[in-house]
Structure formats: C-alpha cells, structure tokens
PDB file of C-alpha atoms and ligand atoms in Angstrom:
ATOM      1  CA  MET A   1      85.139  13.442-105.646  1.00  0.00           C
ATOM      2  CA  ASN A   2      82.948  13.820-108.546  1.00  0.00           C
ATOM      3  CA  GLY A   3      80.613  11.040-106.892  1.00  0.00           C
ATOM      4  CA  ASP A   4      80.689  12.946-103.724  1.00  0.00           C
ATOM      5  CA  ARG A   5      79.626  16.160-105.465  1.00  0.00           C
ATOM      6  CA  ALA A   6      76.817  14.381-107.200  1.00  0.00           C
ATOM      7  CA  LEU A   7      75.651  12.755-103.951  1.00  0.00           C
ATOM      8  CA  ARG A   8      75.541  16.228-102.270  1.00  0.00           C
ATOM      9  CA  GLN A   9      73.522  17.554-105.250  1.00  0.00           C
ATOM     10  CA  ASN A  10      71.117  14.572-105.197  1.00  0.00           C
ATOM     11  CA  TYR A  11      70.667  14.968-101.608  1.00  0.00           C
ATOM     12  CA  GLU A  12      69.969  18.706-101.715  1.00  0.00           C
ATOM     13  CA  GLN A  13      67.545  18.187-104.591  1.00  0.00           C
ATOM     14  CA  VAL A  14      65.571  15.460-102.667  1.00  0.00           C
ATOM     15  CA  LEU A  15      65.469  17.725 -99.449  1.00  0.00           C
ATOM     16  CA  LYS A  16      64.225  20.534-101.622  1.00  0.00           C
ATOM     17  CA  ARG A  17      61.550  18.426-103.362  1.00  0.00           C
ATOM     18  CA  ILE A  18      60.267  17.461 -99.863  1.00  0.00           C
ATOM     19  CA  ARG A  19      60.405  20.905 -98.574  1.00  0.00           C
ATOM     20  CA  GLU A  20      58.471  22.292-101.621  1.00  0.00           C
ATOM     21  CA  ALA A  21      55.941  19.382-101.329  1.00  0.00           C
ATOM     22  CA  CYS A  22      55.210  20.105 -97.593  1.00  0.00           C
ATOM     23  CA  GLU A  23      54.786  23.778 -98.629  1.00  0.00           C
ATOM     24  CA  ALA A  24      52.335  22.940-101.329  1.00  0.00           C
ATOM     25  CA  ALA A  25      50.356  20.537 -98.852  1.00  0.00           C
ATOM     26  CA  GLY A  26      50.390  23.470 -96.388  1.00  0.00           C
ATOM     27  CA  ARG A  27      52.474  21.336 -93.824  1.00  0.00           C
ATOM     28  CA  PRO A  28      55.499  22.026 -91.598  1.00  0.00           C
ATOM     29  CA  PRO A  29      58.732  21.188 -93.301  1.00  0.00           C
ATOM     30  CA  ASP A  30      59.658  19.031 -90.581  1.00  0.00           C
ATOM     31  CA  SER A  31      56.519  16.801 -90.672  1.00  0.00           C
ATOM     32  CA  VAL A  32      58.068  14.444 -93.245  1.00  0.00           C
ATOM     33  CA  ARG A  33      61.375  12.402 -92.621  1.00  0.00           C
ATOM     34  CA  LEU A  34      63.698  11.105 -95.352  1.00  0.00           C
ATOM     35  CA  LEU A  35      64.464   7.471 -95.290  1.00  0.00           C
ATOM     36  CA  ALA A  36      67.565   6.873 -97.507  1.00  0.00           C
ATOM     37  CA  VAL A  37      67.196   3.592 -99.269  1.00  0.00           C
ATOM     38  CA  SER A  38      70.763   2.293 -99.603  1.00  0.00           C
ATOM     39  CA  LYS A  39      70.221  -1.118-101.092  1.00  0.00           C
ATOM     40  CA  ALA A  40      72.481  -2.169-103.785  1.00  0.00           C
ATOM     41  CA  PHE A  41      74.987   0.639-102.824  1.00  0.00           C
ATOM     42  CA  PRO A  42      77.899   0.044-100.476  1.00  0.00           C
ATOM     43  CA  ALA A  43      78.745   0.969 -97.067  1.00  0.00           C
ATOM     44  CA  ALA A  44      80.821   3.786 -98.383  1.00  0.00           C
ATOM     45  CA  SER A  45      77.820   5.515 -99.939  1.00  0.00           C
ATOM     46  CA  VAL A  46      75.876   5.230 -96.752  1.00  0.00           C
ATOM     47  CA  LEU A  47      78.942   6.899 -94.916  1.00  0.00           C
ATOM     48  CA  ALA A  48      79.261   9.582 -97.455  1.00  0.00           C
ATOM     49  CA  LEU A  49      75.537  10.620 -97.062  1.00  0.00           C
ATOM     50  CA  SER A  50      75.629  10.308 -93.383  1.00  0.00           C
ATOM     51  CA  ALA A  51      78.596  12.892 -93.516  1.00  0.00           C
ATOM     52  CA  LEU A  52      76.281  15.200 -95.178  1.00  0.00           C
ATOM     53  CA  GLY A  53      73.898  14.947 -92.307  1.00  0.00           C
ATOM     54  CA  GLN A  54      71.342  12.056 -93.122  1.00  0.00           C
ATOM     55  CA  ARG A  55      70.681   9.604 -90.361  1.00  0.00           C
ATOM     56  CA  ALA A  56      67.994   7.029 -91.291  1.00  0.00           C
ATOM     57  CA  PHE A  57      68.847   4.338 -93.985  1.00  0.00           C
ATOM     58  CA  GLY A  58      66.507   1.682 -95.460  1.00  0.00           C
ATOM     59  CA  GLU A  59      67.529  -1.861 -96.744  1.00  0.00           C
ATOM     60  CA  ASN A  60      65.564  -4.714 -98.294  1.00  0.00           C
ATOM     61  CA  TYR A  61      67.733  -7.713 -98.286  1.00  0.00           C
ATOM     62  CA  LEU A  62      68.853  -9.013 -95.131  1.00  0.00           C
ATOM     63  CA  GLN A  63      72.438 -10.323 -95.756  1.00  0.00           C
ATOM     64  CA  GLU A  64      73.422  -7.334 -97.444  1.00  0.00           C
ATOM     65  CA  ALA A  65      71.925  -5.155 -94.786  1.00  0.00           C
ATOM     66  CA  LEU A  66      73.784  -6.979 -92.048  1.00  0.00           C
ATOM     67  CA  ASP A  67      77.119  -6.671 -93.840  1.00  0.00           C
ATOM     68  CA  LYS A  68      76.653  -3.077 -94.463  1.00  0.00           C
ATOM     69  CA  ILE A  69      75.593  -2.292 -90.923  1.00  0.00           C
ATOM     70  CA  ALA A  70      78.667  -4.067 -89.659  1.00  0.00           C
ATOM     71  CA  ALA A  71      81.167  -2.159 -92.204  1.00  0.00           C
ATOM     72  CA  CYS A  72      79.362   1.150 -91.207  1.00  0.00           C
ATOM     73  CA  SER A  73      79.693   0.430 -87.271  1.00  0.00           C
ATOM     74  CA  ASP A  74      83.392  -0.547 -87.785  1.00  0.00           C
ATOM     75  CA  GLU A  75      84.110   2.464 -89.824  1.00  0.00           C
ATOM     76  CA  ARG A  76      82.469   4.819 -87.505  1.00  0.00           C
ATOM     77  CA  SER A  77      84.051   3.273 -84.297  1.00  0.00           C
ATOM     78  CA  SER A  78      87.370   3.726 -85.796  1.00  0.00           C
ATOM     79  CA  ALA A  79      86.800   7.093 -86.734  1.00  0.00           C
ATOM     80  CA  ALA A  80      85.452   7.843 -83.063  1.00  0.00           C
ATOM     81  CA  ALA A  81      88.575   6.259 -81.706  1.00  0.00           C
ATOM     82  CA  GLY A  82      90.541   8.790 -83.755  1.00  0.00           C
ATOM     83  CA  ARG A  83      88.585  11.688 -82.479  1.00  0.00           C
ATOM     84  CA  GLY A  84      89.332  10.788 -78.910  1.00  0.00           C
ATOM     85  CA  ALA A  85      87.514  13.025 -76.446  1.00  0.00           C
ATOM     86  CA  GLU A  86      85.244  14.458 -79.245  1.00  0.00           C
ATOM     87  CA  ALA A  87      83.417  11.011 -79.440  1.00  0.00           C
ATOM     88  CA  GLY A  88      81.228  11.616 -76.801  1.00  0.00           C
ATOM     89  CA  PRO A  89      77.448  11.893 -76.399  1.00  0.00           C
ATOM     90  CA  ALA A  90      77.069  13.971 -79.585  1.00  0.00           C
ATOM     91  CA  TRP A  91      78.570  11.020 -81.490  1.00  0.00           C
ATOM     92  CA  GLU A  92      76.415   8.574 -80.235  1.00  0.00           C
ATOM     93  CA  LEU A  93      73.169  10.975 -80.948  1.00  0.00           C
ATOM     94  CA  SER A  94      74.417  10.963 -84.499  1.00  0.00           C
ATOM     95  CA  ARG A  95      74.192   6.947 -84.629  1.00  0.00           C
ATOM     96  CA  LEU A  96      72.799   5.687 -87.873  1.00  0.00           C
ATOM     97  CA  GLU A  97      69.251   4.515 -87.807  1.00  0.00           C
ATOM     98  CA  TRP A  98      68.370   1.389 -89.738  1.00  0.00           C
ATOM     99  CA  HIS A  99      64.997   0.453 -91.207  1.00  0.00           C
ATOM    100  CA  PHE A 100      64.151  -2.742 -92.700  1.00  0.00           C
ATOM    101  CA  ILE A 101      61.928  -2.280 -95.707  1.00  0.00           C
ATOM    102  CA  GLY A 102      61.767  -5.727 -97.478  1.00  0.00           C
ATOM    103  CA  PRO A 103      60.001  -9.085 -97.409  1.00  0.00           C
ATOM    104  CA  ILE A 104      60.761 -10.980 -94.110  1.00  0.00           C
ATOM    105  CA  GLN A 105      60.838 -14.670 -93.807  1.00  0.00           C
ATOM    106  CA  SER A 106      59.717 -15.843 -90.523  1.00  0.00           C
ATOM    107  CA  ASN A 107      62.874 -18.038 -89.908  1.00  0.00           C
ATOM    108  CA  LYS A 108      65.020 -14.803 -90.442  1.00  0.00           C
ATOM    109  CA  THR A 109      63.411 -12.272 -87.843  1.00  0.00           C
ATOM    110  CA  ARG A 110      66.359 -12.696 -85.301  1.00  0.00           C
ATOM    111  CA  PRO A 111      68.884 -10.599 -86.895  1.00  0.00           C
ATOM    112  CA  ILE A 112      66.162  -8.214 -87.845  1.00  0.00           C
ATOM    113  CA  ALA A 113      65.232  -7.744 -84.126  1.00  0.00           C
ATOM    114  CA  GLU A 114      68.640  -7.400 -83.082  1.00  0.00           C
ATOM    115  CA  HIS A 115      70.240  -5.006 -85.603  1.00  0.00           C
ATOM    116  CA  PHE A 116      67.534  -2.643 -86.818  1.00  0.00           C
ATOM    117  CA  ASP A 117      65.528   0.282 -85.324  1.00  0.00           C
ATOM    118  CA  TRP A 118      62.408   0.117 -87.584  1.00  0.00           C
ATOM    119  CA  VAL A 119      60.669  -2.626 -89.515  1.00  0.00           C
ATOM    120  CA  HIS A 120      58.098  -1.206 -92.237  1.00  0.00           C
ATOM    121  CA  SER A 121      57.213  -4.492 -93.828  1.00  0.00           C
ATOM    122  CA  VAL A 122      55.185  -6.411 -91.155  1.00  0.00           C
ATOM    123  CA  GLU A 123      52.388  -8.171 -92.987  1.00  0.00           C
ATOM    124  CA  ARG A 124      51.806 -11.386 -90.694  1.00  0.00           C
ATOM    125  CA  GLU A 125      51.114 -11.596 -86.951  1.00  0.00           C
ATOM    126  CA  LYS A 126      53.642 -14.260 -86.703  1.00  0.00           C
ATOM    127  CA  VAL A 127      56.496 -12.221 -87.812  1.00  0.00           C
ATOM    128  CA  ALA A 128      55.591  -9.490 -85.531  1.00  0.00           C
ATOM    129  CA  ARG A 129      55.306 -11.913 -82.626  1.00  0.00           C
ATOM    130  CA  ARG A 130      58.879 -13.251 -83.282  1.00  0.00           C
ATOM    131  CA  LEU A 131      60.262  -9.687 -83.618  1.00  0.00           C
ATOM    132  CA  SER A 132      58.887  -8.967 -80.248  1.00  0.00           C
ATOM    133  CA  GLU A 133      60.176 -12.239 -78.564  1.00  0.00           C
ATOM    134  CA  GLN A 134      63.491 -11.751 -80.197  1.00  0.00           C
ATOM    135  CA  ARG A 135      64.028  -8.012 -79.556  1.00  0.00           C
ATOM    136  CA  PRO A 136      67.084  -7.711 -77.032  1.00  0.00           C
ATOM    137  CA  ASP A 137      66.362  -6.387 -73.612  1.00  0.00           C
ATOM    138  CA  GLY A 138      68.942  -3.759 -73.705  1.00  0.00           C
ATOM    139  CA  LEU A 139      67.404  -2.024 -76.838  1.00  0.00           C
ATOM    140  CA  PRO A 140      64.277   0.157 -77.001  1.00  0.00           C
ATOM    141  CA  PRO A 141      61.107  -1.421 -78.490  1.00  0.00           C
ATOM    142  CA  LEU A 142      61.459  -2.063 -82.167  1.00  0.00           C
ATOM    143  CA  GLU A 143      59.248   0.465 -84.264  1.00  0.00           C
ATOM    144  CA  LEU A 144      56.958  -1.474 -86.681  1.00  0.00           C
ATOM    145  CA  CYS A 145      54.690  -0.514 -89.619  1.00  0.00           C
ATOM    146  CA  ILE A 146      52.153  -2.834 -91.264  1.00  0.00           C
ATOM    147  CA  GLN A 147      52.582  -3.149 -94.846  1.00  0.00           C
ATOM    148  CA  VAL A 148      49.477  -2.788 -96.625  1.00  0.00           C
ATOM    149  CA  ASN A 149      48.718  -3.888-100.283  1.00  0.00           C
ATOM    150  CA  VAL A 150      46.762  -0.784-101.610  1.00  0.00           C
ATOM    151  CA  SER A 151      46.755  -1.624-105.163  1.00  0.00           C
ATOM    152  CA  GLY A 152      45.800  -5.308-104.913  1.00  0.00           C
ATOM    153  CA  GLU A 153      48.191  -6.870-107.110  1.00  0.00           C
ATOM    154  CA  ALA A 154      48.720 -10.578-106.417  1.00  0.00           C
ATOM    155  CA  SER A 155      52.359 -10.401-106.823  1.00  0.00           C
ATOM    156  CA  LYS A 156      53.000  -7.550-104.088  1.00  0.00           C
ATOM    157  CA  SER A 157      53.721  -7.994-100.558  1.00  0.00           C
ATOM    158  CA  GLY A 158      51.286  -6.494 -97.861  1.00  0.00           C
ATOM    159  CA  VAL A 159      48.133  -7.298 -95.887  1.00  0.00           C
ATOM    160  CA  ALA A 160      44.802  -6.757 -97.557  1.00  0.00           C
ATOM    161  CA  PRO A 161      43.315  -3.522 -96.675  1.00  0.00           C
ATOM    162  CA  GLU A 162      40.521  -5.494 -95.011  1.00  0.00           C
ATOM    163  CA  GLY A 163      43.065  -7.400 -92.755  1.00  0.00           C
ATOM    164  CA  ALA A 164      44.782  -4.372 -91.470  1.00  0.00           C
ATOM    165  CA  ILE A 165      42.702  -3.456 -88.447  1.00  0.00           C
ATOM    166  CA  ALA A 166      42.787  -7.035 -87.131  1.00  0.00           C
ATOM    167  CA  LEU A 167      46.665  -7.327 -87.804  1.00  0.00           C
ATOM    168  CA  ALA A 168      47.286  -3.871 -85.980  1.00  0.00           C
ATOM    169  CA  LEU A 169      45.253  -4.885 -83.006  1.00  0.00           C
ATOM    170  CA  ALA A 170      47.365  -7.999 -82.708  1.00  0.00           C
ATOM    171  CA  VAL A 171      50.711  -6.145 -83.242  1.00  0.00           C
ATOM    172  CA  ALA A 172      49.625  -3.469 -80.702  1.00  0.00           C
ATOM    173  CA  GLU A 173      49.467  -5.929 -77.744  1.00  0.00           C
ATOM    174  CA  LEU A 174      53.134  -7.195 -78.284  1.00  0.00           C
ATOM    175  CA  PRO A 175      55.544  -6.053 -75.591  1.00  0.00           C
ATOM    176  CA  ARG A 176      58.859  -5.373 -77.344  1.00  0.00           C
ATOM    177  CA  VAL A 177      57.597  -3.881 -80.349  1.00  0.00           C
ATOM    178  CA  ARG A 178      55.823  -0.493 -80.865  1.00  0.00           C
ATOM    179  CA  LEU A 179      53.208  -0.222 -83.801  1.00  0.00           C
ATOM    180  CA  ARG A 180      54.029   3.096 -85.458  1.00  0.00           C
ATOM    181  CA  GLY A 181      52.010   2.913 -88.617  1.00  0.00           C
ATOM    182  CA  LEU A 182      51.393   2.016 -92.133  1.00  0.00           C
ATOM    183  CA  MET A 183      53.535   1.667 -95.157  1.00  0.00           C
ATOM    184  CA  ALA A 184      52.736   0.898 -98.774  1.00  0.00           C
ATOM    185  CA  ILE A 185      54.408   0.361-102.183  1.00  0.00           C
ATOM    186  CA  PRO A 186      51.592   1.371-104.689  1.00  0.00           C
ATOM    187  CA  GLU A 187      52.150  -0.126-108.126  1.00  0.00           C
ATOM    188  CA  PRO A 188      54.224   2.431-110.140  1.00  0.00           C
ATOM    189  CA  THR A 189      52.274   4.945-112.416  1.00  0.00           C
ATOM    190  CA  ASP A 190      52.909   8.274-114.010  1.00  0.00           C
ATOM    191  CA  ASP A 191      49.389   9.093-113.412  1.00  0.00           C
ATOM    192  CA  VAL A 192      49.507  11.803-110.728  1.00  0.00           C
ATOM    193  CA  ALA A 193      45.623  11.478-109.997  1.00  0.00           C
ATOM    194  CA  LEU A 194      45.936   7.653-109.455  1.00  0.00           C
ATOM    195  CA  GLN A 195      49.146   7.997-107.267  1.00  0.00           C
ATOM    196  CA  ARG A 196      47.354  10.375-104.934  1.00  0.00           C
ATOM    197  CA  ALA A 197      44.223   8.343-105.007  1.00  0.00           C
ATOM    198  CA  ARG A 198      46.203   5.366-103.678  1.00  0.00           C
ATOM    199  CA  PHE A 199      48.022   7.282-101.028  1.00  0.00           C
ATOM    200  CA  ALA A 200      44.783   8.845 -99.846  1.00  0.00           C
ATOM    201  CA  ALA A 201      43.385   5.483 -99.498  1.00  0.00           C
ATOM    202  CA  LEU A 202      46.304   4.305 -97.241  1.00  0.00           C
ATOM    203  CA  LYS A 203      45.864   7.595 -95.172  1.00  0.00           C
ATOM    204  CA  LYS A 204      41.977   6.844 -94.834  1.00  0.00           C
ATOM    205  CA  LEU A 205      42.815   3.248 -93.810  1.00  0.00           C
ATOM    206  CA  PHE A 206      45.392   4.673 -91.410  1.00  0.00           C
ATOM    207  CA  GLU A 207      42.706   6.805 -89.607  1.00  0.00           C
ATOM    208  CA  ARG A 208      40.438   3.831 -89.329  1.00  0.00           C
ATOM    209  CA  VAL A 209      42.987   1.595 -87.761  1.00  0.00           C
ATOM    210  CA  ARG A 210      43.985   4.602 -85.283  1.00  0.00           C
ATOM    211  CA  ALA A 211      40.351   4.940 -84.397  1.00  0.00           C
ATOM    212  CA  ALA A 212      40.322   1.171 -83.536  1.00  0.00           C
ATOM    213  CA  LEU A 213      43.206   1.121 -81.290  1.00  0.00           C
ATOM    214  CA  ASP A 214      43.288   1.983 -77.512  1.00  0.00           C
ATOM    215  CA  PRO A 215      44.250   5.536 -76.608  1.00  0.00           C
ATOM    216  CA  GLN A 216      47.960   4.785 -75.597  1.00  0.00           C
ATOM    217  CA  ALA A 217      48.418   2.564 -78.807  1.00  0.00           C
ATOM    218  CA  ALA A 218      46.639   5.372 -80.896  1.00  0.00           C
ATOM    219  CA  ARG A 219      49.133   8.033 -79.529  1.00  0.00           C
ATOM    220  CA  ASP A 220      51.969   5.938 -80.860  1.00  0.00           C
ATOM    221  CA  PHE A 221      50.462   5.333 -84.218  1.00  0.00           C
ATOM    222  CA  ASP A 222      51.762   8.330 -86.139  1.00  0.00           C
ATOM    223  CA  THR A 223      53.646   7.143 -89.194  1.00  0.00           C
ATOM    224  CA  LEU A 224      52.531   6.780 -92.936  1.00  0.00           C
ATOM    225  CA  SER A 225      55.636   5.378 -94.650  1.00  0.00           C
ATOM    226  CA  MET A 226      54.773   6.183 -98.380  1.00  0.00           C
ATOM    227  CA  GLY A 227      56.258   7.839-101.411  1.00  0.00           C
ATOM    228  CA  MET A 228      59.564   6.940-103.317  1.00  0.00           C
ATOM    229  CA  SER A 229      61.656   8.740-105.825  1.00  0.00           C
ATOM    230  CA  ALA A 230      59.031   8.887-108.341  1.00  0.00           C
ATOM    231  CA  ASP A 231      56.041   9.950-106.388  1.00  0.00           C
ATOM    232  CA  LEU A 232      57.127  11.599-103.295  1.00  0.00           C
ATOM    233  CA  GLU A 233      55.155  14.714-103.936  1.00  0.00           C
ATOM    234  CA  SER A 234      51.884  12.931-104.279  1.00  0.00           C
ATOM    235  CA  ALA A 235      52.771  11.081-101.007  1.00  0.00           C
ATOM    236  CA  VAL A 236      53.513  14.390 -99.212  1.00  0.00           C
ATOM    237  CA  MET A 237      50.285  15.931-100.480  1.00  0.00           C
ATOM    238  CA  GLU A 238      48.173  12.925 -98.780  1.00  0.00           C
ATOM    239  CA  GLY A 239      50.004  12.771 -95.571  1.00  0.00           C
ATOM    240  CA  ALA A 240      53.127  10.874 -95.660  1.00  0.00           C
ATOM    241  CA  THR A 241      55.459  11.270 -92.763  1.00  0.00           C
ATOM    242  CA  ILE A 242      58.300   9.154 -93.917  1.00  0.00           C
ATOM    243  CA  VAL A 243      59.294   8.876 -97.635  1.00  0.00           C
ATOM    244  CA  ARG A 244      61.793   6.163 -98.851  1.00  0.00           C
ATOM    245  CA  VAL A 245      63.869   7.340-101.465  1.00  0.00           C
ATOM    246  CA  GLY A 246      66.710   5.207-103.192  1.00  0.00           C
ATOM    247  CA  SER A 247      67.575   6.107-106.890  1.00  0.00           C
ATOM    248  CA  ALA A 248      66.919   9.961-106.622  1.00  0.00           C
ATOM    249  CA  LEU A 249      69.850   9.932-104.022  1.00  0.00           C
ATOM    250  CA  PHE A 250      72.254   7.360-104.991  1.00  0.00           C
ATOM    251  CA  GLY A 251      71.532   6.960-108.875  1.00  0.00           C
ATOM    252  CA  ALA A 252      70.035   4.002-110.721  1.00  0.00           C
ATOM    253  CA  ARG A 253      70.678   0.550-109.254  1.00  0.00           C
ATOM    254  CA  PRO A 254      72.148  -2.043-111.363  1.00  0.00           C
ATOM    255  CA  ALA A 255      69.702  -4.316-113.013  1.00  0.00           C
ATOM    256  CA  THR A 256      71.417  -7.259-111.825  1.00  0.00           C
ATOM    257  CA  LEU A 257      70.748  -6.526-108.226  1.00  0.00           C
ATOM    258  CA  ARG A 258      67.071  -7.848-108.051  1.00  0.00           C
ATOM    259  CA  PRO A 259      65.381  -9.300-105.075  1.00  0.00           C
ATOM    260  CA  SER A 260      66.691 -13.049-104.777  1.00  0.00           C
ATOM    261  CA  THR A 261      63.631 -14.222-102.846  1.00  0.00           C
TER     262      THR A 261
HETATM  263  C1  PLP B   1      63.716   0.342-103.428  1.00  0.00           C
HETATM  264  C2  PLP B   1      62.710   0.635-102.574  1.00  0.00           C
HETATM  265  C3  PLP B   1      62.410   2.082-102.364  1.00  0.00           C
HETATM  266  C4  PLP B   1      63.104   3.182-103.060  1.00  0.00           C
HETATM  267  O1  PLP B   1      62.664   3.232-104.408  1.00  0.00           O
HETATM  268  P1  PLP B   1      63.154   4.339-105.460  1.00  0.00           P
HETATM  269  O2  PLP B   1      62.435   4.396-106.550  1.00  0.00           O
HETATM  270  O3  PLP B   1      64.773   3.891-105.707  1.00  0.00           O
HETATM  271  O4  PLP B   1      63.240   5.605-104.654  1.00  0.00           O
HETATM  272  C5  PLP B   1      61.554   2.321-101.339  1.00  0.00           C
HETATM  273  N1  PLP B   1      60.872   1.492-100.783  1.00  0.00           N
HETATM  274  C6  PLP B   1      60.948   0.196-100.904  1.00  0.00           C
HETATM  275  C7  PLP B   1      60.124  -0.845-100.153  1.00  0.00           C
HETATM  276  C8  PLP B   1      62.002  -0.343-101.908  1.00  0.00           C
HETATM  277  O5  PLP B   1      62.124  -1.659-101.988  1.00  0.00           O
END
C-alpha cells in the first residue's frame, strides 16, 4: 500500500516536472513522452505503474527484460481472462510498449527484434541489419533510434557524432525497421549550462541527419530520446521528445545491480 502510494506520488511528480518544463520551453505538454525505465525493478512495479496509466517501459539488460515482459504479459492475460467481455480492443490498445535502451551484442538481436517495440541504442549498422532481418513479419516495423556519444568519453556507448549521418542513411534503407531519431546519455553533471549544451548539440546533429535523409525517411525521423531523472528539464528545454526516467519513478536502484556486460 505504502509502496503504491509512493509510486503514485513519484509518477505524478515526474509528469508535473515534464509539464512544467514544456511550459517553460513554450512547447505543448503532449510533445514529450515519458519512458519509464524499469531496469532492476520487478514485473510487479511495471504492472503497478501501468495501472496508473503508464504504457511505455524501458529495459537495459536482455535476460532481465525478457523475463519481465513474459511475467507482465502472463499477469495481464490472466487479468483479461477474468474480465471476460471487457477484455476487448480497449484492453489491446492499453498493451504495454517495450523499449530496449541498453548495449546490444550482435548475437543477441533476435529476441530484441521479437519482443520489443522500440530500440534506442543502435550504434552499428550490423546490429540494425540483423534487427531488420529478424523482425517477425506479423509485427509492425521495429522503431529505432541511433545512440550518439555526445560527450566523447571512451567508456560510453554510441556512434561518434561524425559517424551519425552515414549510419542513419544505412539504417533508413532497411525494410523491417523504421529510423525514428537519435538517443544520447551525456556524462552526468550538475552544471545545467553544460547539460543544456550537450542536449543542444544532439538536437543540432538531429537536424543535420534529418536534412540528409530522403523526404519519406525525414518525415519518420521525429524523435530525440534524451534526459533522465536528474536532467530531464534541460533535455525538454533543448527539444527532447522522449525522456527516459528510472529512479525518480521507482526509487534508487540497488548498487549490486550493475551492468554485467
Ligand atoms: C538507467 C537508465 C536511464 C534512467 O536513469 P535514471 O537516472 O534512473 O532516471 C535512462 N536511460 C538509460 C539508457 C539508462 O540506462
């Protein structure tokens, strides 16, 4: 009960932060989507947040994500069976949307292509090509963002800004994926001016990539995935269309749950 109340408060607080940032930026409040990053939290947390109206969830680690997606869909289908006739199209429309946001090994692309709606962390053509080849025919194209390394640290993932246009042109040609935009995870800093400068650099690169795409691909290219719990306001000021928020919703992650690869 207590945990549910805290989750509701956190959710309302994050939605309010996004609304106020949109207002400050002179942007419509529905121009930014919240992606709830549920890594390190169980399926029960995802279901509790989805009961409050959240649809889009982000995961970093493949095996953890696959287990959670299966557990959520089992739980939701038994809930739907219990509702009988109520479980119609409206229930299907409220289906959870899963976004993969972690590093991708090229031998692990198949389950990502089969179980996710979006991938934010494409940094190599080979991975994008495999995702396209492995996307099942019955599903809509997989929505992709290219991850860009905007702060230039050797340890961080993402294509170098100079490589983004060439990668985007290659990804836009693939049949079973749709190139939607760019994603970045800038180095954390409390310096708001620096936060904004990095997000602004990503936005500028986004415009250059879009100008290089053919008209149809340019229309699909509408997403800037940037901003997390600590810096979402700066990201919204600079044009984010998806903010990826974990700890501000679910609380601090256990320190033991770090990336394994
Ligand atoms: C963990 C993570 C987030 C969320 O970070 P918080 O600081 O908990 O909001 C966002 N994006 C990516 C890629 C992440 O790995």
